């Protein structure tokens, strides 16, 4: 949409709001205070801000809040997200619409500091980004927002983080909560008192201290619940100190935090890259798998020095240029609009298998023959001038196919996908792992392909239970990532792409690719594939390259 904007002061969003510990949990007010109200501040106070879309319809705070509320829906509204990106592009002082909308505050901080946004060619790393940023924060060379951007882009965890410079700052916060409890003791439920006492025993003597606050956004929002008391106390504490600060990795976790991670900046400054990688991998995976207890601690301090920020801008200039090229290439690659045949499937799959090289053991056996003088020639074993042949086995990664059997897939499309998978396995002379999936996934089956006809193999496959229902790719991601063996397989999803990724962060398996199902309306396939790519861009900026058509 093309916006018409009059008398609007370019905004810088502030994540701080005033949470309440009792009464209605007013997410609309919190959204207004953090991501809406500031964008409607007028340049001239006597005149109001006027923002209209291409149809002349006025855009108000309520419109922006309503659009954000769709992020909590089970089915994301991609049109509303596109409208929000357009809105912030024109109304914010620092913003880049190419990255995850939910990571609004890290993006604002990164653009302000001149940091490059993550992309297929730009990856944040503990050694080059987190440890130096922690040291800079401790010395006051950068501010807390810049540290947040570095850590958020590396961690990619859907959580509310709080940095504290040292362990002693965390102790000060615990004392602050104890004083708050004394004031509220007469109205606090026994459960909240118990949890506050448990919290008082925690230490921030390691990298992080991570806690699950809620199992879902509607959990524990009653009056004086522990999450509400903790967050309200935290926000008031942050107003009293310059040695701690808010790091909202995502907007959804800022407004209704389901988990919180306290970060010890001093420990990050002195940790090894491996220790930081292990710590944040555990937090990220726990948040994604909804494990009830996350990891350890996190802390930091806010200090700004323009001189150091200018140096960061100069260092990142080359990265930004490279990123723009990659984003353009990913977003402008055209989809194939004609049906794919078996030869095309085979060519793409074989190319991917070959690119993965050899592994220690698999069902995908390759016999290799090498001429060598170390072996006698079988035709003339007494002639030392003739080379013999040494035969050995090598293994390429297994092929694992996940076939979409949701309600939008017809029986004909399902059978065609199975037959295509079998033909491909026959051509490649390899056995094949296979699952059907919808919103649930069948058990894995190994189809023995060698020395058997397509009809024989298909009869075996028909005895495998077929699941039905909705569509969920996320379960496949988790299934692959929880096994070292499956991580090294070449995984293929055959689907109509009728799935939108959730706003929460997901880790996309490195060797997972997608192919469209056959006998489908390719215009619909392309439309849904584009929607899928757009919804996944915050998880994998190169997701378009994983779609092999």
Coordinates of C-alpha atoms in Angstrom, one line a residue:
X1 CA 0.0 0.0 0.0
X2 CA 1.2 3.5 -0.8
X3 CA 0.9 5.7 2.3
X4 CA 0.2 9.4 2.4
X5 CA 1.6 10.9 5.6
X6 CA 1.2 14.4 6.9
X7 CA 2.7 16.1 10.0
X8 CA 4.3 12.9 11.4
X9 CA 7.5 13.0 13.4
X10 CA 9.8 10.1 12.4
X11 CA 9.6 7.9 15.5
X12 CA 12.0 5.9 17.6
X13 CA 10.1 3.2 19.5
X14 CA 10.7 2.6 23.2
X15 CA 10.0 -0.9 24.6
X16 CA 9.3 0.2 28.1
X17 CA 5.7 0.3 29.3
X18 CA 3.9 0.2 32.7
X19 CA 2.7 -3.3 33.4
X20 CA 0.0 -3.9 36.0
X21 CA 0.1 -6.6 38.6
X22 CA -3.7 -6.8 38.9
X23 CA -6.8 -6.1 36.9
X24 CA -7.3 -6.7 33.2
X25 CA -4.1 -7.8 31.3
X26 CA -4.3 -5.0 28.8
X27 CA -2.2 -6.2 25.8
X28 CA -3.7 -3.5 23.6
X29 CA -2.4 -0.7 25.9
X30 CA 1.0 -2.4 26.1
X31 CA 1.1 -2.6 22.3
X32 CA 0.0 1.1 22.0
X33 CA 2.8 2.2 24.4
X34 CA 5.5 0.2 22.7
X35 CA 4.9 -0.1 18.9
X36 CA 2.0 2.3 18.0
X37 CA 1.6 5.5 19.9
X38 CA 5.1 6.9 19.1
X39 CA 4.5 6.6 15.4
X40 CA 1.6 9.1 15.7
X41 CA 3.4 12.0 17.3
X42 CA 2.9 15.2 15.3
X43 CA 5.6 17.5 14.1
X44 CA 3.4 20.5 14.9
X45 CA 1.5 19.8 18.1
X46 CA -1.4 22.0 17.1
X47 CA -2.2 19.8 14.1
X48 CA -2.8 16.0 14.2
X49 CA -1.0 13.3 12.3
X50 CA -2.8 12.2 9.1
X51 CA -1.9 8.8 7.6
X52 CA -4.0 7.3 4.8
X53 CA -3.6 4.3 2.6
X54 CA -3.8 4.1 -1.2
X55 CA -7.6 4.0 -1.0
X56 CA -7.9 7.1 1.2
X57 CA -8.7 5.1 4.3
X58 CA -7.3 6.6 7.5
X59 CA -4.7 4.5 9.5
X60 CA -5.1 4.9 13.2
X61 CA -3.4 3.4 16.3
X62 CA -6.2 0.9 16.6
X63 CA -5.4 -0.3 13.0
X64 CA -1.8 -0.9 14.0
X65 CA -2.7 -2.7 17.3
X66 CA -5.3 -4.9 15.5
X67 CA -2.6 -5.9 13.0
X68 CA -0.2 -6.8 15.7
X69 CA -2.8 -8.9 17.5
X70 CA -3.0 -11.1 14.4
X71 CA 0.5 -12.3 15.3
X72 CA -0.9 -14.3 18.2
X73 CA -3.3 -16.1 15.8
X74 CA -2.6 -19.7 15.0
X75 CA -2.7 -18.8 11.3
X76 CA -0.6 -15.7 10.6
X77 CA -2.1 -12.9 8.6
X78 CA 0.7 -12.2 6.1
X79 CA -1.3 -9.3 4.5
X80 CA -1.4 -7.6 7.9
X81 CA 2.3 -8.1 8.3
X82 CA 3.0 -6.5 4.9
X83 CA 1.0 -3.5 5.9
X84 CA 2.9 -3.2 9.2
X85 CA 6.2 -3.3 7.4
X86 CA 5.1 -0.6 5.0
X87 CA 3.8 1.5 7.9
X88 CA 7.1 1.3 9.8
X89 CA 9.2 1.9 6.7
X90 CA 7.6 5.3 6.4
X91 CA 7.1 6.3 10.0
X92 CA 10.2 5.1 11.9
X93 CA 13.5 6.8 12.0
X94 CA 15.4 3.5 12.0
X95 CA 13.9 0.5 10.3
X96 CA 14.6 -2.2 7.7
X97 CA 11.6 -4.1 6.3
X98 CA 13.7 -7.0 5.0
X99 CA 14.0 -8.7 8.4
X100 CA 11.6 -10.4 10.8
X101 CA 8.8 -8.0 11.8
X102 CA 8.6 -9.5 15.3
X103 CA 12.3 -8.5 15.9
X104 CA 11.3 -4.9 15.6
X105 CA 13.5 -3.6 18.4
X106 CA 16.7 -5.4 17.5
X107 CA 16.2 -4.2 13.9
X108 CA 15.7 -0.6 15.1
X109 CA 18.8 -0.8 17.2
X110 CA 20.9 -2.4 14.4
X111 CA 19.9 0.2 11.8
X112 CA 20.6 2.9 14.3
X113 CA 24.1 1.6 15.1
X114 CA 24.9 0.7 11.4
X115 CA 25.0 -3.1 12.1
X116 CA 24.3 -5.4 9.2
X117 CA 21.1 -7.6 9.5
X118 CA 21.5 -11.3 9.4
X119 CA 21.4 -12.9 5.9
X120 CA 22.7 -16.1 4.2
X121 CA 26.1 -14.4 3.9
X122 CA 26.0 -12.5 7.3
X123 CA 26.1 -14.7 10.4
X124 CA 26.6 -13.4 13.9
X125 CA 29.2 -15.3 15.9
X126 CA 30.2 -15.4 19.6
X127 CA 33.9 -14.7 18.9
X128 CA 33.5 -11.8 16.5
X129 CA 30.2 -10.2 17.8
X130 CA 29.0 -11.3 21.2
X131 CA 32.2 -11.3 23.2
X132 CA 33.5 -8.0 21.8
X133 CA 30.1 -6.4 22.2
X134 CA 30.0 -7.5 25.9
X135 CA 33.4 -6.0 26.5
X136 CA 32.3 -2.7 24.7
X137 CA 29.2 -2.5 26.9
X138 CA 31.2 -3.0 30.1
X139 CA 33.6 -0.1 29.0
X140 CA 30.7 2.1 27.9
X141 CA 31.9 2.1 24.2
X142 CA 28.4 1.0 23.0
X143 CA 24.9 1.2 24.5
X144 CA 22.6 -1.6 25.6
X145 CA 20.6 -1.5 22.4
X146 CA 23.6 -2.3 20.3
X147 CA 24.5 -5.2 22.6
X148 CA 20.9 -6.4 22.3
X149 CA 21.0 -6.3 18.5
X150 CA 24.2 -8.4 18.4
X151 CA 22.9 -10.9 20.9
X152 CA 19.4 -11.1 19.4
X153 CA 20.7 -11.7 15.9
X154 CA 23.0 -14.5 17.2
X155 CA 20.6 -16.1 19.7
X156 CA 17.5 -16.1 17.5
X157 CA 15.5 -17.0 20.6
X158 CA 11.8 -16.0 21.0
X159 CA 12.2 -14.7 24.6
X160 CA 12.3 -11.5 26.7
X161 CA 15.9 -10.9 27.7
X162 CA 17.3 -8.6 30.4
X163 CA 21.0 -7.6 30.5
X164 CA 22.7 -7.0 33.8
X165 CA 26.3 -5.9 33.8
X166 CA 27.4 -8.1 36.8
X167 CA 26.1 -10.6 39.2
X168 CA 25.8 -7.9 41.9
X169 CA 23.1 -6.1 39.8
X170 CA 21.0 -9.3 39.8
X171 CA 21.4 -9.4 43.6
X172 CA 20.1 -5.8 43.7
X173 CA 17.1 -6.8 41.6
X174 CA 16.3 -9.6 44.0
X175 CA 16.4 -7.2 47.0
X176 CA 14.1 -4.9 45.0
X177 CA 11.6 -7.8 44.6
X178 CA 11.8 -8.7 48.3
X179 CA 10.9 -5.1 49.2
X180 CA 8.0 -5.2 46.8
X181 CA 6.8 -8.5 48.3
X182 CA 6.8 -7.0 51.8
X183 CA 4.5 -4.2 50.5
X184 CA 2.2 -6.6 48.8
X185 CA 2.3 -9.6 51.1
X186 CA -1.3 -9.2 52.3
X187 CA -2.6 -9.6 48.7
X188 CA -0.1 -12.0 47.2
X189 CA -1.3 -15.6 46.6
X190 CA 0.7 -18.3 48.4
X191 CA 1.9 -19.7 45.0
X192 CA 3.3 -16.3 44.1
X193 CA 5.0 -15.9 47.5
X194 CA 6.5 -19.4 47.1
X195 CA 7.8 -18.7 43.6
X196 CA 9.3 -15.3 44.6
X197 CA 11.1 -17.1 47.4
X198 CA 12.5 -19.6 44.9
X199 CA 13.5 -16.8 42.6
X200 CA 15.4 -15.2 45.5
X201 CA 17.6 -18.3 45.7
X202 CA 18.7 -18.0 42.1
X203 CA 22.2 -16.9 41.2
X204 CA 23.5 -15.1 38.1
X205 CA 27.0 -16.5 38.5
X206 CA 27.0 -18.0 35.0
X207 CA 26.2 -16.7 31.6
X208 CA 22.4 -16.7 31.9
X209 CA 19.5 -17.5 34.2
X210 CA 16.4 -18.5 32.1
X211 CA 12.9 -19.2 33.3
X212 CA 9.7 -20.3 31.8
X213 CA 6.9 -17.9 32.9
X214 CA 3.9 -19.2 30.9
X215 CA 3.1 -22.2 28.8
X216 CA 0.9 -20.0 26.5
X217 CA -0.1 -16.3 26.3
X218 CA -3.3 -16.9 28.2
X219 CA -1.6 -18.7 31.1
X220 CA -0.9 -17.1 34.5
X221 CA -2.4 -13.6 33.8
X222 CA -4.6 -13.6 36.8
X223 CA -4.2 -10.9 39.5
X224 CA -0.8 -11.0 41.4
X225 CA 0.4 -14.0 39.5
X226 CA 4.2 -14.6 39.7
X227 CA 4.9 -13.5 36.1
X228 CA 3.0 -10.3 36.5
X229 CA 4.7 -9.5 39.8
X230 CA 8.1 -10.3 38.4
X231 CA 7.7 -8.2 35.2
X232 CA 6.1 -5.3 37.0
X233 CA 9.0 -5.3 39.6
X234 CA 11.6 -5.6 36.8
X235 CA 10.3 -2.6 34.8
X236 CA 10.3 -0.4 37.9
X237 CA 13.8 -1.7 38.9
X238 CA 15.2 -0.8 35.4
X239 CA 14.1 2.8 36.0
X240 CA 16.4 3.0 39.1
X241 CA 19.7 1.6 37.5
X242 CA 21.9 2.2 34.6
X243 CA 23.6 -1.2 35.0
X244 CA 20.7 -3.3 33.6
X245 CA 18.4 -3.0 30.6
X246 CA 15.6 -4.5 28.6
X247 CA 16.4 -6.6 25.5
X248 CA 13.1 -7.4 23.8
X249 CA 14.2 -9.9 21.2
X250 CA 10.5 -10.1 19.9
X251 CA 7.5 -7.8 20.3
X252 CA 5.2 -10.7 21.3
X253 CA 7.5 -11.8 24.2
X254 CA 7.8 -8.1 25.3
X255 CA 4.0 -7.8 25.7
X256 CA 3.2 -11.3 27.0
X257 CA 6.5 -12.8 28.0
X258 CA 6.3 -16.6 28.1
X259 CA 10.0 -16.9 29.1
X260 CA 12.6 -14.5 30.5
X261 CA 16.4 -14.7 30.2
X262 CA 18.7 -12.7 32.6
X263 CA 22.1 -12.1 30.9
X264 CA 25.3 -11.6 32.8
X265 CA 27.4 -9.3 30.5
X266 CA 30.6 -9.7 32.5
X267 CA 30.5 -13.5 32.1
X268 CA 29.8 -13.1 28.4
X269 CA 32.8 -10.8 28.0
X270 CA 35.1 -13.5 29.6
X271 CA 33.5 -16.7 28.2
X272 CA 34.8 -18.8 25.4
X273 CA 32.9 -18.8 22.1
X274 CA 32.1 -22.5 22.7
X275 CA 30.6 -21.8 26.1
X276 CA 28.4 -19.0 24.7
X277 CA 27.3 -21.2 21.7
X278 CA 26.3 -24.0 24.0
X279 CA 24.4 -21.8 26.4
X280 CA 22.3 -20.0 23.7
X281 CA 21.7 -23.2 21.7
X282 CA 20.1 -24.7 24.8
X283 CA 18.0 -21.6 25.4
X284 CA 16.9 -21.5 21.7
X285 CA 16.0 -25.2 21.5
X286 CA 14.2 -25.2 24.9
X287 CA 12.1 -22.2 23.8
X288 CA 11.2 -23.9 20.5
X289 CA 10.4 -27.2 22.1
X290 CA 8.4 -25.6 25.0
X291 CA 10.5 -27.2 27.7
X292 CA 9.4 -25.8 31.0
X293 CA 12.8 -24.7 32.2
X294 CA 15.2 -23.0 29.9
X295 CA 18.8 -22.3 30.8
X296 CA 20.8 -20.0 33.0
X297 CA 21.5 -16.2 33.0
X298 CA 21.9 -13.0 31.1
X299 CA 22.9 -9.4 32.1
X300 CA 24.1 -6.1 30.6
X301 CA 24.4 -2.3 30.9
X302 CA 23.4 0.7 28.8
X303 CA 26.1 3.3 27.7
X304 CA 26.5 5.1 24.5
X305 CA 29.5 6.5 22.6
X306 CA 28.9 7.9 19.2
X307 CA 32.6 7.5 18.3
X308 CA 32.4 3.7 18.6
X309 CA 29.1 3.5 16.8
X310 CA 30.6 5.4 13.8
X311 CA 33.4 2.8 13.7
X312 CA 30.8 0.0 13.7
X313 CA 29.1 1.7 10.7
X314 CA 32.3 1.8 8.7
X315 CA 33.1 -1.9 9.5
X316 CA 29.6 -3.0 8.4
X317 CA 29.4 -1.1 5.1
X318 CA 30.7 -3.9 3.0
X319 CA 28.5 -6.4 4.8
X320 CA 25.4 -4.3 4.0
X321 CA 26.2 -4.2 0.3
X322 CA 26.6 -7.9 0.2
X323 CA 23.4 -8.4 2.1
X324 CA 21.4 -6.3 -0.3
X325 CA 22.6 -8.4 -3.2
X326 CA 21.6 -11.6 -1.4
X327 CA 18.2 -10.3 -0.5
X328 CA 17.6 -9.2 -4.0
X329 CA 18.7 -12.6 -5.4
X330 CA 16.5 -14.5 -2.9
X331 CA 13.4 -12.4 -3.4
X332 CA 13.5 -12.2 -7.2
X333 CA 14.2 -15.8 -8.1
X334 CA 11.2 -16.9 -10.1
X335 CA 9.2 -20.0 -9.4
X336 CA 8.7 -22.6 -12.1
X337 CA 5.1 -22.4 -13.3
X338 CA 4.8 -25.7 -15.1
X339 CA 4.4 -29.2 -13.7
X340 CA 7.7 -31.0 -12.9
X341 CA 8.4 -34.4 -14.4
X342 CA 10.3 -37.3 -12.9
X343 CA 13.5 -36.4 -14.8
X344 CA 13.4 -32.8 -13.3
X345 CA 12.9 -34.2 -9.8
X346 CA 15.7 -36.7 -10.3
X347 CA 18.2 -34.0 -11.6
X348 CA 17.5 -31.7 -8.6
X349 CA 17.7 -34.4 -6.0
X350 CA 20.9 -36.0 -7.4
X351 CA 22.6 -32.6 -7.5
X352 CA 21.8 -32.1 -3.8
X353 CA 23.0 -35.6 -2.8
X354 CA 26.2 -35.1 -4.7
X355 CA 26.8 -31.8 -3.0
X356 CA 26.7 -33.4 0.4
X357 CA 29.7 -35.6 -0.2
X358 CA 30.4 -38.9 1.6
X359 CA 29.6 -39.9 5.1
X360 CA 30.6 -42.8 7.4
X361 CA 27.5 -45.1 7.0
X362 CA 24.1 -45.0 5.3
X363 CA 21.7 -47.0 3.1
X364 CA 23.1 -45.0 0.1
X365 CA 26.0 -47.3 -0.9
X366 CA 28.3 -46.4 -3.8
X367 CA 30.8 -49.0 -5.1
X368 CA 34.1 -47.5 -6.2
X369 CA 36.8 -49.2 -8.2
X370 CA 40.4 -47.9 -8.3
X371 CA 43.4 -49.3 -10.3
X372 CA 46.4 -49.9 -8.2
X373 CA 49.8 -51.8 -8.3
X374 CA 49.1 -53.0 -4.8
X375 CA 46.7 -55.6 -6.2
X376 CA 47.6 -58.2 -8.8
X377 CA 45.9 -58.1 -12.2
X378 CA 43.3 -60.9 -12.2
X379 CA 43.9 -61.7 -15.9
X380 CA 47.7 -61.9 -15.5
X381 CA 48.5 -62.1 -11.7
X382 CA 52.2 -62.8 -12.4
X383 CA 52.8 -59.6 -14.4
X384 CA 53.9 -56.9 -11.9
X385 CA 53.6 -54.2 -14.6
X386 CA 49.8 -54.6 -14.8
X387 CA 47.6 -52.9 -12.2
X388 CA 44.9 -54.7 -10.4
X389 CA 41.5 -53.3 -9.2
X390 CA 40.7 -52.3 -5.6
X391 CA 37.0 -52.2 -4.9
X392 CA 35.6 -50.3 -1.9
X393 CA 32.3 -49.1 -0.6
X394 CA 31.5 -45.4 0.1
X395 CA 28.3 -43.9 1.5
X396 CA 26.4 -40.8 0.6
X397 CA 23.7 -39.4 2.8
X398 CA 20.4 -41.2 3.0
X399 CA 17.3 -39.8 1.2
X400 CA 14.4 -39.2 3.5
X401 CA 11.1 -38.0 2.0
X402 CA 8.2 -36.4 4.0
X403 CA 5.0 -36.6 1.9
X404 CA 2.2 -34.1 2.7
X405 CA -1.1 -36.0 3.3
X406 CA -3.1 -33.1 4.7
X407 CA -6.7 -32.4 3.7
X408 CA -5.7 -30.3 0.8
X409 CA -3.8 -33.2 -0.9
X410 CA -5.9 -35.6 -3.0
X411 CA -5.5 -39.3 -3.0
X412 CA -4.2 -39.1 -6.6
X413 CA -1.6 -36.5 -5.6
X414 CA -0.5 -38.7 -2.7
X415 CA -0.1 -41.8 -4.8
X416 CA 1.7 -39.9 -7.5
X417 CA 4.2 -38.5 -4.9
X418 CA 4.8 -42.0 -3.6
X419 CA 5.4 -43.5 -7.0
X420 CA 7.7 -40.6 -8.0
X421 CA 9.7 -41.1 -4.8
X422 CA 10.1 -44.8 -5.6
X423 CA 11.1 -44.2 -9.2
X424 CA 13.7 -41.6 -8.0
X425 CA 15.1 -44.1 -5.5
X426 CA 15.2 -46.8 -8.2
X427 CA 17.1 -44.5 -10.5
X428 CA 19.5 -43.5 -7.8
X429 CA 19.8 -47.2 -6.7
X430 CA 19.3 -46.4 -3.1
X431 CA 16.8 -47.4 -0.3
X432 CA 14.4 -44.7 0.9
X433 CA 13.2 -43.5 4.2
X434 CA 9.6 -42.1 4.1
X435 CA 7.0 -40.5 6.3
X436 CA 3.6 -39.1 5.7
X437 CA 2.6 -36.1 7.6
X438 CA -0.3 -33.6 8.3
X439 CA -0.5 -31.9 11.6
X440 CA 0.9 -35.2 12.9
X441 CA 3.6 -37.5 11.4
X442 CA 3.5 -41.2 10.7
X443 CA 6.3 -43.5 11.9
X444 CA 9.4 -43.7 9.7
X445 CA 9.5 -46.5 7.2
X446 CA 12.4 -47.8 5.2
X447 CA 11.5 -49.0 1.7
X448 CA 13.9 -51.5 0.3
X449 CA 14.2 -50.5 -3.3
X450 CA 17.1 -52.5 -4.8
X451 CA 16.2 -55.6 -7.0
X452 CA 12.5 -54.9 -6.6
X453 CA 9.9 -53.6 -9.0
X454 CA 8.0 -50.3 -8.5
X455 CA 4.7 -52.3 -8.1
X456 CA 6.3 -54.5 -5.4
X457 CA 7.6 -51.5 -3.5
X458 CA 4.3 -49.6 -3.8
X459 CA 2.4 -52.6 -2.4
X460 CA 4.7 -52.5 0.6
X461 CA 4.1 -48.8 1.0
X462 CA 0.3 -49.2 0.9
X463 CA 0.6 -51.2 4.2
X464 CA 2.1 -48.1 6.0
X465 CA -0.6 -46.1 7.9
X466 CA -1.4 -42.7 6.2
X467 CA -2.1 -39.8 8.5
X468 CA -4.6 -37.0 7.7
X469 CA -5.5 -33.6 9.1
X470 CA -4.0 -30.1 8.8
X471 CA -0.4 -29.2 7.8
X472 CA 2.5 -28.5 10.1
X473 CA 6.1 -28.4 8.8
X474 CA 7.5 -27.4 12.3
X475 CA 7.1 -30.9 13.6
X476 CA 9.4 -32.1 10.7
X477 CA 12.0 -29.5 11.6
X478 CA 12.1 -30.7 15.2
X479 CA 12.1 -34.4 14.2
X480 CA 15.1 -33.9 12.0
X481 CA 17.1 -31.7 14.4
X482 CA 16.7 -34.1 17.4
X483 CA 18.7 -36.8 15.6
X484 CA 22.3 -36.5 14.5
X485 CA 21.7 -39.1 11.8
X486 CA 18.6 -37.3 10.4
X487 CA 20.5 -34.0 10.3
X488 CA 23.0 -35.6 7.8
X489 CA 20.2 -37.1 5.6
X490 CA 19.0 -35.3 2.5
X491 CA 15.4 -34.5 3.5
X492 CA 12.7 -33.6 1.0
X493 CA 9.1 -32.4 1.7
X494 CA 6.7 -33.0 -1.1
X495 CA 3.8 -30.6 -0.5
X496 CA 1.3 -28.0 -1.8
X497 CA 2.9 -25.4 0.6
X498 CA -0.4 -24.8 2.5
X499 CA 1.4 -23.8 5.7
X500 CA 2.4 -20.5 7.2
X501 CA 5.2 -20.5 9.7
X502 CA 4.4 -19.2 13.2
X503 CA 5.8 -15.9 14.3
X504 CA 8.0 -17.7 16.9
X505 CA 11.6 -18.6 15.9
X506 CA 12.2 -22.0 14.3
X507 CA 15.5 -23.6 13.3
X508 CA 15.3 -24.8 9.8
X509 CA 17.4 -28.0 9.1
X510 CA 20.3 -27.4 6.8
X511 CA 19.7 -30.3 4.4
X512 CA 15.9 -30.0 4.1
X513 CA 14.4 -29.0 0.7
X514 CA 11.0 -28.8 -0.8
X515 CA 9.3 -30.0 -4.0
X516 CA 5.7 -29.3 -5.2
X517 CA 3.2 -32.1 -5.4
X518 CA 2.0 -33.2 -8.9
X519 CA -1.3 -32.7 -10.6
X520 CA -1.9 -29.5 -8.7
X521 CA -2.9 -26.0 -9.8
X522 CA 0.6 -24.4 -10.2
X523 CA -0.7 -20.9 -9.8
X524 CA -2.0 -21.9 -6.4
X525 CA 1.3 -23.7 -5.6
X526 CA 3.3 -20.6 -6.5
X527 CA 1.0 -18.4 -4.5
X528 CA 1.3 -20.6 -1.4
X529 CA 5.0 -21.1 -1.9
X530 CA 5.5 -17.3 -1.9
X531 CA 3.4 -17.0 1.3
X532 CA 5.4 -19.8 2.9
X533 CA 8.7 -18.1 2.0
X534 CA 7.6 -14.8 3.4
X535 CA 6.5 -16.3 6.7
X536 CA 9.9 -18.2 7.0
X537 CA 12.3 -15.3 6.1
X538 CA 13.0 -14.6 9.8
X539 CA 14.0 -18.2 10.4
X540 CA 16.1 -18.7 7.2
X541 CA 16.7 -15.7 4.9
X542 CA 17.8 -18.2 2.2
X543 CA 14.5 -20.2 2.4
X544 CA 13.7 -19.5 -1.3
X545 CA 16.8 -21.5 -2.3
X546 CA 15.4 -24.6 -0.5
X547 CA 12.4 -24.7 -2.9
X548 CA 13.7 -26.8 -5.8
X549 CA 11.4 -25.4 -8.6

